[in-house]
Amino acid sequence: MAHTGTSARREFLAGCRDEAPLLLGVAPFGMIYGIAALAAGVPAWLAQLASAIVFAGAAQLVIVQMLAAGAGFVPIALTSGLLNLRHVLYSASMADYVHHLPRRWRLLLAYVLTDEAYAVAVLRYQQRHAGEADQAEQADSGTQAGGMDQVADLRHWYFLGAGFTLWAGWQLSTAAGLLFGTTIPPEWELDFAVPLTFIALLTLLLRERAGQAAALVAALGALAFAALPYKLGLVAAIVLGLTAGAWTVRRLEHAR
Amino acid sequence: MSTTTLLLLLALVGGLTYLYRYAMIGLFASRSLPAWLHALCRHIAPASFAALTASALFVAGGEVVFAFDTPRPWAALVAVLVAWRTRNVLATIGAGMAALYLLKLLFPT
């Protein structure tokens, strides 16, 4: 059906369009990452490659921050491996929407399943009812035989459009940071933007008591275990923070 | 860390991240997420960012150093206040950097 092709393209472009405003928020992180990577001594080509193979802003910032602090292989792998674990949640949340797709589609969509692409795509999937007028209109202009489900199925193109836009924005802003980074004198201390970014994100995340307990204990732990080699103290601090968070959740549940 | 080691590290983290993303839509598509994993994930980001911020500000060369005679802790404090009041990421980073530059200008070392 020729009509499916144009609808697919329409979904893809709609995904690109809806993801675009988020790039305003993402681009500064990409640039900060690029600049901080150079400051940490990462070769530019490798910093750019990392944006393609890791493709997770927070983890990439954590990696360069830890490299700059002289952390070893194992602590960095453990910390960023833990931090990225949240993607399993996104994956679980998307499972019902994409389980019918062929494996090659799921392999592709998994690659673009990042925070910001997830945020946009999950809204499109949840809009099912709100979008029915739109879908009915499309069905009217095409063959009726396809029915609602076939139109609904094309939302993976929307997901791909959102993911692709984010991917392109992330690569370009990384490149901009790397280009910019070589010209900036170290006195500007732009590497300080990384802990500032963590402070900003932390404030947004600390809404509930258990999360606050986890953060406080992890921060104190980072100081208490500062002397551990290879920055392993950071891993210990995070694990201790998670324990404190879980303990607080349990205690609040008992108090109820 | 050598470039080769770093490349291996990035490949490992990248591969692991991809597996996370593919896990529930591919590998374990027919299963649901265990509750403990759900609970664990909620606190990973706050714990990680807090540990890294504390370490970036107050740990130098494996020792705890409260360098309150340098601009960074104070600039971070300004950032915390702005973050708390505005809940705006870019405003927080901007205010923190501005405070750092201002302090460096006012108190040159």
mmCIF file of C-alpha atoms in Angstrom:
data_model
loop_
_atom_site.group_PDB
_atom_site.id
_atom_site.type_symbol
_atom_site.label_atom_id
_atom_site.label_comp_id
_atom_site.label_asym_id
_atom_site.label_seq_id
_atom_site.Cartn_x
_atom_site.Cartn_y
_atom_site.Cartn_z
ATOM 1 C CA MET A 1 0.000 0.000 0.000
ATOM 2 C CA ALA A 2 1.455 3.322 -1.079
ATOM 3 C CA HIS A 3 -0.581 5.034 1.589
ATOM 4 C CA THR A 4 1.282 3.250 4.378
ATOM 5 C CA GLY A 5 4.527 4.751 3.091
ATOM 6 C CA THR A 6 3.322 8.341 3.343
ATOM 7 C CA SER A 7 1.715 7.698 6.736
ATOM 8 C CA ALA A 8 4.960 6.189 7.974
ATOM 9 C CA ARG A 9 6.843 9.242 6.793
ATOM 10 C CA ARG A 10 4.270 11.493 8.417
ATOM 11 C CA GLU A 11 4.684 9.661 11.740
ATOM 12 C CA PHE A 12 8.476 9.815 11.452
ATOM 13 C CA LEU A 13 8.445 13.550 10.778
ATOM 14 C CA ALA A 14 5.934 14.147 13.576
ATOM 15 C CA GLY A 15 8.341 12.365 15.930
ATOM 16 C CA CYS A 16 11.204 14.568 14.700
ATOM 17 C CA ARG A 17 9.103 17.702 15.159
ATOM 18 C CA ASP A 18 7.949 16.828 18.684
ATOM 19 C CA GLU A 19 11.469 15.868 19.790
ATOM 20 C CA ALA A 20 13.052 19.057 18.397
ATOM 21 C CA PRO A 21 12.161 21.401 21.314
ATOM 22 C CA LEU A 22 13.853 18.982 23.730
ATOM 23 C CA LEU A 23 17.126 19.501 21.877
ATOM 24 C CA LEU A 24 17.320 22.964 23.441
ATOM 25 C CA GLY A 25 17.678 21.243 26.793
ATOM 26 C CA VAL A 26 19.922 18.447 25.517
ATOM 27 C CA ALA A 27 22.403 20.494 23.453
ATOM 28 C CA PRO A 28 24.060 22.262 26.433
ATOM 29 C CA PHE A 29 24.697 18.845 28.052
ATOM 30 C CA GLY A 30 26.272 17.592 24.832
ATOM 31 C CA MET A 31 28.527 20.626 24.721
ATOM 32 C CA ILE A 32 29.413 20.396 28.422
ATOM 33 C CA TYR A 33 30.193 16.711 27.917
ATOM 34 C CA GLY A 34 32.450 17.454 24.933
ATOM 35 C CA ILE A 35 34.310 20.203 26.761
ATOM 36 C CA ALA A 36 34.664 18.160 29.974
ATOM 37 C CA ALA A 37 35.836 15.090 28.027
ATOM 38 C CA LEU A 38 38.707 17.075 26.507
ATOM 39 C CA ALA A 39 39.527 18.548 29.922
ATOM 40 C CA ALA A 40 39.661 15.000 31.333
ATOM 41 C CA GLY A 41 42.172 14.045 28.655
ATOM 42 C CA VAL A 42 39.858 11.953 26.459
ATOM 43 C CA PRO A 43 40.888 12.111 22.781
ATOM 44 C CA ALA A 44 38.272 13.965 20.720
ATOM 45 C CA TRP A 45 37.544 11.015 18.413
ATOM 46 C CA LEU A 46 36.924 8.746 21.388
ATOM 47 C CA ALA A 47 34.678 11.303 23.098
ATOM 48 C CA GLN A 48 32.616 11.547 19.907
ATOM 49 C CA LEU A 49 32.530 7.760 19.535
ATOM 50 C CA ALA A 50 31.306 7.470 23.131
ATOM 51 C CA SER A 51 28.304 9.639 22.242
ATOM 52 C CA ALA A 52 27.423 7.043 19.603
ATOM 53 C CA ILE A 53 28.088 3.832 21.555
ATOM 54 C CA VAL A 54 26.977 4.889 25.055
ATOM 55 C CA PHE A 55 24.420 7.500 23.923
ATOM 56 C CA ALA A 56 23.367 8.375 27.486
ATOM 57 C CA GLY A 57 24.108 11.913 28.646
ATOM 58 C CA ALA A 58 24.153 11.461 32.406
ATOM 59 C CA ALA A 59 26.386 8.371 32.216
ATOM 60 C CA GLN A 60 28.787 10.091 29.825
ATOM 61 C CA LEU A 61 29.078 13.082 32.174
ATOM 62 C CA VAL A 62 29.675 10.709 35.084
ATOM 63 C CA ILE A 63 32.372 8.878 33.125
ATOM 64 C CA VAL A 64 34.313 12.049 32.282
ATOM 65 C CA GLN A 65 33.900 13.434 35.801
ATOM 66 C CA MET A 66 35.308 10.199 37.245
ATOM 67 C CA LEU A 67 38.122 10.078 34.673
ATOM 68 C CA ALA A 68 39.078 13.630 35.609
ATOM 69 C CA ALA A 69 39.168 12.565 39.272
ATOM 70 C CA GLY A 70 41.480 9.668 38.414
ATOM 71 C CA ALA A 71 38.993 6.836 38.888
ATOM 72 C CA GLY A 72 39.803 3.327 37.658
ATOM 73 C CA PHE A 73 38.104 1.019 35.161
ATOM 74 C CA VAL A 74 35.992 -0.958 37.635
ATOM 75 C CA PRO A 75 34.505 1.962 39.630
ATOM 76 C CA ILE A 76 33.580 3.817 36.437
ATOM 77 C CA ALA A 77 32.010 0.701 34.898
ATOM 78 C CA LEU A 78 30.046 -0.036 38.074
ATOM 79 C CA THR A 79 28.816 3.531 38.584
ATOM 80 C CA SER A 80 27.748 4.150 34.998
ATOM 81 C CA GLY A 81 26.381 0.608 34.770
ATOM 82 C CA LEU A 82 24.192 1.284 37.796
ATOM 83 C CA LEU A 83 23.172 4.745 36.640
ATOM 84 C CA ASN A 84 21.974 3.436 33.291
ATOM 85 C CA LEU A 85 19.926 0.663 34.879
ATOM 86 C CA ARG A 86 16.881 2.949 34.634
ATOM 87 C CA HIS A 87 16.750 2.183 30.919
ATOM 88 C CA VAL A 88 15.386 -1.239 31.869
ATOM 89 C CA LEU A 89 12.353 0.631 33.216
ATOM 90 C CA TYR A 90 11.879 2.483 29.937
ATOM 91 C CA SER A 91 12.277 -0.797 28.110
ATOM 92 C CA ALA A 92 9.609 -2.410 30.300
ATOM 93 C CA SER A 93 7.324 0.573 29.838
ATOM 94 C CA MET A 94 7.651 0.340 26.028
ATOM 95 C CA ALA A 95 7.348 -3.453 25.878
ATOM 96 C CA ASP A 96 3.585 -3.577 25.365
ATOM 97 C CA TYR A 97 3.727 -1.005 22.580
ATOM 98 C CA VAL A 98 6.458 -2.616 20.502
ATOM 99 C CA HIS A 99 6.210 -6.342 21.242
ATOM 100 C CA HIS A 100 4.394 -7.014 17.944
ATOM 101 C CA LEU A 101 7.188 -5.481 15.860
ATOM 102 C CA PRO A 102 9.751 -7.598 14.008
ATOM 103 C CA ARG A 103 13.019 -8.180 15.858
ATOM 104 C CA ARG A 104 15.028 -5.797 13.630
ATOM 105 C CA TRP A 105 12.677 -2.963 14.579
ATOM 106 C CA ARG A 106 13.004 -3.738 18.277
ATOM 107 C CA LEU A 107 16.811 -3.921 17.958
ATOM 108 C CA LEU A 108 16.768 -0.503 16.289
ATOM 109 C CA LEU A 109 14.339 1.132 18.719
ATOM 110 C CA ALA A 110 16.318 -0.189 21.699
ATOM 111 C CA TYR A 111 19.294 1.833 20.469
ATOM 112 C CA VAL A 112 17.354 5.112 20.597
ATOM 113 C CA LEU A 113 15.522 4.356 23.860
ATOM 114 C CA THR A 114 17.037 7.284 25.811
ATOM 115 C CA ASP A 115 15.465 9.484 28.509
ATOM 116 C CA GLU A 116 14.319 12.195 26.129
ATOM 117 C CA ALA A 117 13.193 9.947 23.278
ATOM 118 C CA TYR A 118 11.291 7.781 25.736
ATOM 119 C CA ALA A 119 9.566 10.848 27.219
ATOM 120 C CA VAL A 120 8.270 11.939 23.814
ATOM 121 C CA ALA A 121 7.452 8.509 22.378
ATOM 122 C CA VAL A 122 5.584 7.236 25.439
ATOM 123 C CA LEU A 123 3.269 10.263 25.216
ATOM 124 C CA ARG A 124 2.437 9.406 21.605
ATOM 125 C CA TYR A 125 1.630 5.834 22.611
ATOM 126 C CA GLN A 126 -0.492 6.927 25.565
ATOM 127 C CA GLN A 127 -2.361 9.419 23.352
ATOM 128 C CA ARG A 128 -4.119 6.521 21.685
ATOM 129 C CA HIS A 129 -7.576 7.792 22.576
ATOM 130 C CA ALA A 130 -6.811 11.467 22.121
ATOM 131 C CA GLY A 131 -5.398 10.708 18.688
ATOM 132 C CA GLU A 132 -8.322 8.675 17.431
ATOM 133 C CA ALA A 133 -9.926 11.550 15.536
ATOM 134 C CA ASP A 134 -6.662 12.025 13.722
ATOM 135 C CA GLN A 135 -6.413 8.305 13.007
ATOM 136 C CA ALA A 136 -10.003 8.077 11.796
ATOM 137 C CA GLU A 137 -9.283 10.924 9.420
ATOM 138 C CA GLN A 138 -6.273 9.091 8.061
ATOM 139 C CA ALA A 139 -8.242 5.884 7.748
ATOM 140 C CA ASP A 140 -10.954 7.722 5.796
ATOM 141 C CA SER A 141 -8.499 9.075 3.291
ATOM 142 C CA GLY A 142 -6.977 5.615 2.825
ATOM 143 C CA THR A 143 -8.513 2.201 2.521
ATOM 144 C CA GLN A 144 -11.017 1.365 5.229
ATOM 145 C CA ALA A 145 -9.902 -2.272 5.191
ATOM 146 C CA GLY A 146 -6.672 -1.494 7.052
ATOM 147 C CA GLY A 147 -8.631 -0.431 10.095
ATOM 148 C CA MET A 148 -7.505 1.383 13.192
ATOM 149 C CA ASP A 149 -4.815 -1.062 14.212
ATOM 150 C CA GLN A 150 -2.814 -0.671 11.077
ATOM 151 C CA VAL A 151 -2.698 3.090 11.469
ATOM 152 C CA ALA A 152 -1.848 2.695 15.154
ATOM 153 C CA ASP A 153 0.982 0.323 14.235
ATOM 154 C CA LEU A 154 2.872 3.110 12.500
ATOM 155 C CA ARG A 155 3.647 4.806 15.780
ATOM 156 C CA HIS A 156 7.006 3.032 15.832
ATOM 157 C CA TRP A 157 7.965 5.407 13.030
ATOM 158 C CA TYR A 158 7.137 8.274 15.375
ATOM 159 C CA PHE A 159 9.337 6.697 18.059
ATOM 160 C CA LEU A 160 12.138 6.301 15.509
ATOM 161 C CA GLY A 161 11.762 9.926 14.385
ATOM 162 C CA ALA A 162 12.004 11.171 17.968
ATOM 163 C CA GLY A 163 14.978 8.899 18.689
ATOM 164 C CA PHE A 164 16.776 9.825 15.477
ATOM 165 C CA THR A 165 16.345 13.549 16.142
ATOM 166 C CA LEU A 166 17.729 13.185 19.647
ATOM 167 C CA TRP A 167 20.613 11.076 18.344
ATOM 168 C CA ALA A 168 21.543 13.640 15.700
ATOM 169 C CA GLY A 169 21.258 16.477 18.218
ATOM 170 C CA TRP A 170 23.443 14.610 20.709
ATOM 171 C CA GLN A 171 26.155 13.882 18.133
ATOM 172 C CA LEU A 172 26.165 17.458 16.836
ATOM 173 C CA SER A 173 26.243 19.064 20.286
ATOM 174 C CA THR A 174 29.060 16.708 21.333
ATOM 175 C CA ALA A 175 30.982 17.758 18.213
ATOM 176 C CA ALA A 176 30.288 21.427 18.970
ATOM 177 C CA GLY A 177 31.586 20.972 22.525
ATOM 178 C CA LEU A 178 34.720 19.238 21.239
ATOM 179 C CA LEU A 179 35.377 21.989 18.687
ATOM 180 C CA PHE A 180 34.666 24.719 21.198
ATOM 181 C CA GLY A 181 36.611 22.932 23.947
ATOM 182 C CA THR A 182 39.929 23.105 22.134
ATOM 183 C CA THR A 183 39.716 26.904 21.947
ATOM 184 C CA ILE A 184 38.700 27.532 25.566
ATOM 185 C CA PRO A 185 41.495 28.270 28.031
ATOM 186 C CA PRO A 186 41.463 26.055 31.184
ATOM 187 C CA GLU A 187 41.074 29.210 33.350
ATOM 188 C CA TRP A 188 37.423 29.293 32.306
ATOM 189 C CA GLU A 189 36.985 26.152 34.437
ATOM 190 C CA LEU A 190 34.146 24.901 32.257
ATOM 191 C CA ASP A 191 34.656 21.421 33.753
ATOM 192 C CA PHE A 192 32.874 22.869 36.799
ATOM 193 C CA ALA A 193 29.679 22.812 34.721
ATOM 194 C CA VAL A 194 29.557 19.030 35.254
ATOM 195 C CA PRO A 195 29.042 19.063 39.058
ATOM 196 C CA LEU A 196 26.689 22.031 38.545
ATOM 197 C CA THR A 197 24.675 19.870 36.168
ATOM 198 C CA PHE A 198 24.531 17.134 38.817
ATOM 199 C CA ILE A 199 23.302 19.699 41.389
ATOM 200 C CA ALA A 200 20.574 20.869 39.006
ATOM 201 C CA LEU A 201 19.391 17.343 38.178
ATOM 202 C CA LEU A 202 19.588 16.308 41.826
ATOM 203 C CA THR A 203 17.246 19.122 42.867
ATOM 204 C CA LEU A 204 14.683 17.971 40.321
ATOM 205 C CA LEU A 205 14.931 14.377 41.535
ATOM 206 C CA LEU A 206 14.646 14.990 45.278
ATOM 207 C CA ARG A 207 10.905 15.056 45.675
ATOM 208 C CA GLU A 208 10.333 12.209 48.106
ATOM 209 C CA ARG A 209 11.776 11.404 51.494
ATOM 210 C CA ALA A 210 13.449 8.136 50.492
ATOM 211 C CA GLY A 211 15.249 9.775 47.572
ATOM 212 C CA GLN A 212 16.492 12.536 49.874
ATOM 213 C CA ALA A 213 17.793 9.943 52.334
ATOM 214 C CA ALA A 214 19.536 8.066 49.513
ATOM 215 C CA ALA A 215 21.199 11.265 48.267
ATOM 216 C CA LEU A 216 22.267 12.461 51.714
ATOM 217 C CA VAL A 217 23.785 9.132 52.724
ATOM 218 C CA ALA A 218 25.505 8.768 49.339
ATOM 219 C CA ALA A 219 27.013 12.266 49.647
ATOM 220 C CA LEU A 220 28.299 11.570 53.171
ATOM 221 C CA GLY A 221 29.536 8.171 52.024
ATOM 222 C CA ALA A 222 31.520 9.778 49.197
ATOM 223 C CA LEU A 223 33.426 11.757 51.851
ATOM 224 C CA ALA A 224 33.723 8.864 54.314
ATOM 225 C CA PHE A 225 35.157 6.520 51.663
ATOM 226 C CA ALA A 226 37.265 9.174 49.903
ATOM 227 C CA ALA A 227 40.488 7.345 50.703
ATOM 228 C CA LEU A 228 39.538 4.115 48.881
ATOM 229 C CA PRO A 229 41.678 3.598 45.767
ATOM 230 C CA TYR A 230 40.477 4.098 42.157
ATOM 231 C CA LYS A 231 37.492 6.080 43.471
ATOM 232 C CA LEU A 232 35.862 2.822 44.578
ATOM 233 C CA GLY A 233 34.539 4.932 47.464
ATOM 234 C CA LEU A 234 32.001 6.399 45.041
ATOM 235 C CA VAL A 235 30.580 2.964 44.305
ATOM 236 C CA ALA A 236 30.439 2.143 48.021
ATOM 237 C CA ALA A 237 28.740 5.499 48.689
ATOM 238 C CA ILE A 238 26.105 4.925 46.007
ATOM 239 C CA VAL A 239 25.364 1.399 47.266
ATOM 240 C CA LEU A 240 25.076 2.744 50.822
ATOM 241 C CA GLY A 241 22.757 5.504 49.546
ATOM 242 C CA LEU A 242 20.552 2.934 47.791
ATOM 243 C CA THR A 243 20.392 0.915 51.008
ATOM 244 C CA ALA A 244 19.362 4.045 52.929
ATOM 245 C CA GLY A 245 16.686 4.768 50.313
ATOM 246 C CA ALA A 246 15.277 1.234 50.499
ATOM 247 C CA TRP A 247 15.376 1.324 54.304
ATOM 248 C CA THR A 248 13.485 4.652 54.339
ATOM 249 C CA VAL A 249 10.824 3.297 51.997
ATOM 250 C CA ARG A 250 10.328 0.293 54.276
ATOM 251 C CA ARG A 251 10.208 2.421 57.410
ATOM 252 C CA LEU A 252 7.664 4.831 55.906
ATOM 253 C CA GLU A 253 5.514 1.879 54.854
ATOM 254 C CA HIS A 254 5.599 0.475 58.386
ATOM 255 C CA ALA A 255 4.763 3.865 59.880
ATOM 256 C CA ARG A 256 1.612 4.030 57.769
ATOM 257 C CA MET B 1 43.917 5.362 31.775
ATOM 258 C CA SER B 2 45.263 4.406 28.347
ATOM 259 C CA THR B 3 43.203 5.078 25.251
ATOM 260 C CA THR B 4 42.764 1.345 24.646
ATOM 261 C CA THR B 5 41.515 0.750 28.201
ATOM 262 C CA LEU B 6 39.136 3.689 27.850
ATOM 263 C CA LEU B 7 37.847 2.340 24.546
ATOM 264 C CA LEU B 8 37.197 -1.023 26.225
ATOM 265 C CA LEU B 9 35.439 0.712 29.119
ATOM 266 C CA LEU B 10 33.188 2.695 26.771
ATOM 267 C CA ALA B 11 32.414 -0.437 24.741
ATOM 268 C CA LEU B 12 31.493 -2.255 27.962
ATOM 269 C CA VAL B 13 29.271 0.557 29.261
ATOM 270 C CA GLY B 14 27.735 1.061 25.809
ATOM 271 C CA GLY B 15 27.063 -2.668 25.393
ATOM 272 C CA LEU B 16 25.559 -2.909 28.861
ATOM 273 C CA THR B 17 23.362 0.146 28.252
ATOM 274 C CA TYR B 18 22.152 -1.324 24.985
ATOM 275 C CA LEU B 19 21.316 -4.597 26.749
ATOM 276 C CA TYR B 20 19.307 -2.656 29.352
ATOM 277 C CA ARG B 21 17.379 -0.909 26.607
ATOM 278 C CA TYR B 22 16.749 -4.107 24.682
ATOM 279 C CA ALA B 23 16.052 -6.200 27.796
ATOM 280 C CA MET B 24 12.302 -5.851 28.200
ATOM 281 C CA ILE B 25 11.382 -5.236 24.555
ATOM 282 C CA GLY B 26 13.533 -8.100 23.277
ATOM 283 C CA LEU B 27 15.323 -10.441 25.640
ATOM 284 C CA PHE B 28 12.660 -10.818 28.315
ATOM 285 C CA ALA B 29 9.735 -9.474 26.305
ATOM 286 C CA SER B 30 7.285 -11.946 27.797
ATOM 287 C CA ARG B 31 8.202 -11.242 31.421
ATOM 288 C CA SER B 32 7.360 -8.380 33.693
ATOM 289 C CA LEU B 33 9.836 -6.318 35.647
ATOM 290 C CA PRO B 34 10.654 -7.571 39.162
ATOM 291 C CA ALA B 35 9.436 -5.172 41.870
ATOM 292 C CA TRP B 36 12.843 -4.920 43.546
ATOM 293 C CA LEU B 37 14.400 -3.617 40.323
ATOM 294 C CA HIS B 38 11.702 -0.999 40.049
ATOM 295 C CA ALA B 39 12.335 0.120 43.624
ATOM 296 C CA LEU B 40 16.108 0.116 43.151
ATOM 297 C CA CYS B 41 16.026 2.239 40.008
ATOM 298 C CA ARG B 42 14.146 5.049 41.716
ATOM 299 C CA HIS B 43 17.084 6.012 43.914
ATOM 300 C CA ILE B 44 20.063 5.314 41.680
ATOM 301 C CA ALA B 45 20.162 8.742 40.024
ATOM 302 C CA PRO B 46 19.847 10.826 43.225
ATOM 303 C CA ALA B 47 22.439 8.664 45.022
ATOM 304 C CA SER B 48 24.895 8.812 42.087
ATOM 305 C CA PHE B 49 24.605 12.555 41.489
ATOM 306 C CA ALA B 50 24.886 13.322 45.224
ATOM 307 C CA ALA B 51 27.984 11.140 45.669
ATOM 308 C CA LEU B 52 29.651 12.633 42.585
ATOM 309 C CA THR B 53 28.828 16.219 43.571
ATOM 310 C CA ALA B 54 30.136 15.753 47.124
ATOM 311 C CA SER B 55 33.262 14.106 45.745
ATOM 312 C CA ALA B 56 33.826 16.806 43.098
ATOM 313 C CA LEU B 57 33.526 19.561 45.685
ATOM 314 C CA PHE B 58 35.192 18.126 48.763
ATOM 315 C CA VAL B 59 37.566 15.326 47.754
ATOM 316 C CA ALA B 60 41.025 15.995 46.339
ATOM 317 C CA GLY B 61 43.679 13.323 45.926
ATOM 318 C CA GLY B 62 41.873 10.774 48.084
ATOM 319 C CA GLU B 63 41.437 13.186 50.979
ATOM 320 C CA VAL B 64 38.483 15.179 52.223
ATOM 321 C CA VAL B 65 39.263 18.873 51.824
ATOM 322 C CA PHE B 66 36.787 21.579 52.783
ATOM 323 C CA ALA B 67 38.398 24.357 50.778
ATOM 324 C CA PHE B 68 36.127 27.196 51.813
ATOM 325 C CA ASP B 69 38.828 29.691 50.905
ATOM 326 C CA THR B 70 38.386 28.766 47.209
ATOM 327 C CA PRO B 71 35.499 29.853 44.945
ATOM 328 C CA ARG B 72 34.073 26.452 43.963
ATOM 329 C CA PRO B 73 32.184 25.452 47.145
ATOM 330 C CA TRP B 74 30.566 28.901 47.301
ATOM 331 C CA ALA B 75 29.676 28.870 43.604
ATOM 332 C CA ALA B 76 28.129 25.438 44.185
ATOM 333 C CA LEU B 77 26.119 26.863 47.090
ATOM 334 C CA VAL B 78 24.766 29.599 44.796
ATOM 335 C CA ALA B 79 23.850 26.879 42.277
ATOM 336 C CA VAL B 80 22.031 24.889 44.977
ATOM 337 C CA LEU B 81 19.999 27.955 45.968
ATOM 338 C CA VAL B 82 19.131 28.778 42.351
ATOM 339 C CA ALA B 83 18.263 25.130 41.642
ATOM 340 C CA TRP B 84 16.031 25.016 44.679
ATOM 341 C CA ARG B 85 14.249 28.289 43.853
ATOM 342 C CA THR B 86 13.902 27.928 40.069
ATOM 343 C CA ARG B 87 14.044 24.152 39.441
ATOM 344 C CA ASN B 88 15.625 25.186 36.153
ATOM 345 C CA VAL B 89 18.682 23.252 34.967
ATOM 346 C CA LEU B 90 20.182 25.888 32.677
ATOM 347 C CA ALA B 91 19.613 28.700 35.185
ATOM 348 C CA THR B 92 21.401 26.578 37.797
ATOM 349 C CA ILE B 93 24.445 25.937 35.613
ATOM 350 C CA GLY B 94 24.508 29.592 34.497
ATOM 351 C CA ALA B 95 24.265 30.942 38.042
ATOM 352 C CA GLY B 96 26.950 28.559 39.321
ATOM 353 C CA MET B 97 29.401 29.516 36.571
ATOM 354 C CA ALA B 98 28.600 33.230 36.982
ATOM 355 C CA ALA B 99 29.199 32.967 40.747
ATOM 356 C CA LEU B 100 32.504 31.188 40.103
ATOM 357 C CA TYR B 101 33.706 33.926 37.726
ATOM 358 C CA LEU B 102 32.525 36.704 40.028
ATOM 359 C CA LEU B 103 34.305 35.186 43.030
ATOM 360 C CA LYS B 104 37.485 34.699 41.021
ATOM 361 C CA LEU B 105 37.277 38.325 39.932
ATOM 362 C CA LEU B 106 36.649 39.641 43.448
ATOM 363 C CA PHE B 107 39.215 37.440 45.171
ATOM 364 C CA PRO B 108 42.066 36.807 42.731
ATOM 365 C CA THR B 109 44.574 34.238 44.000
#
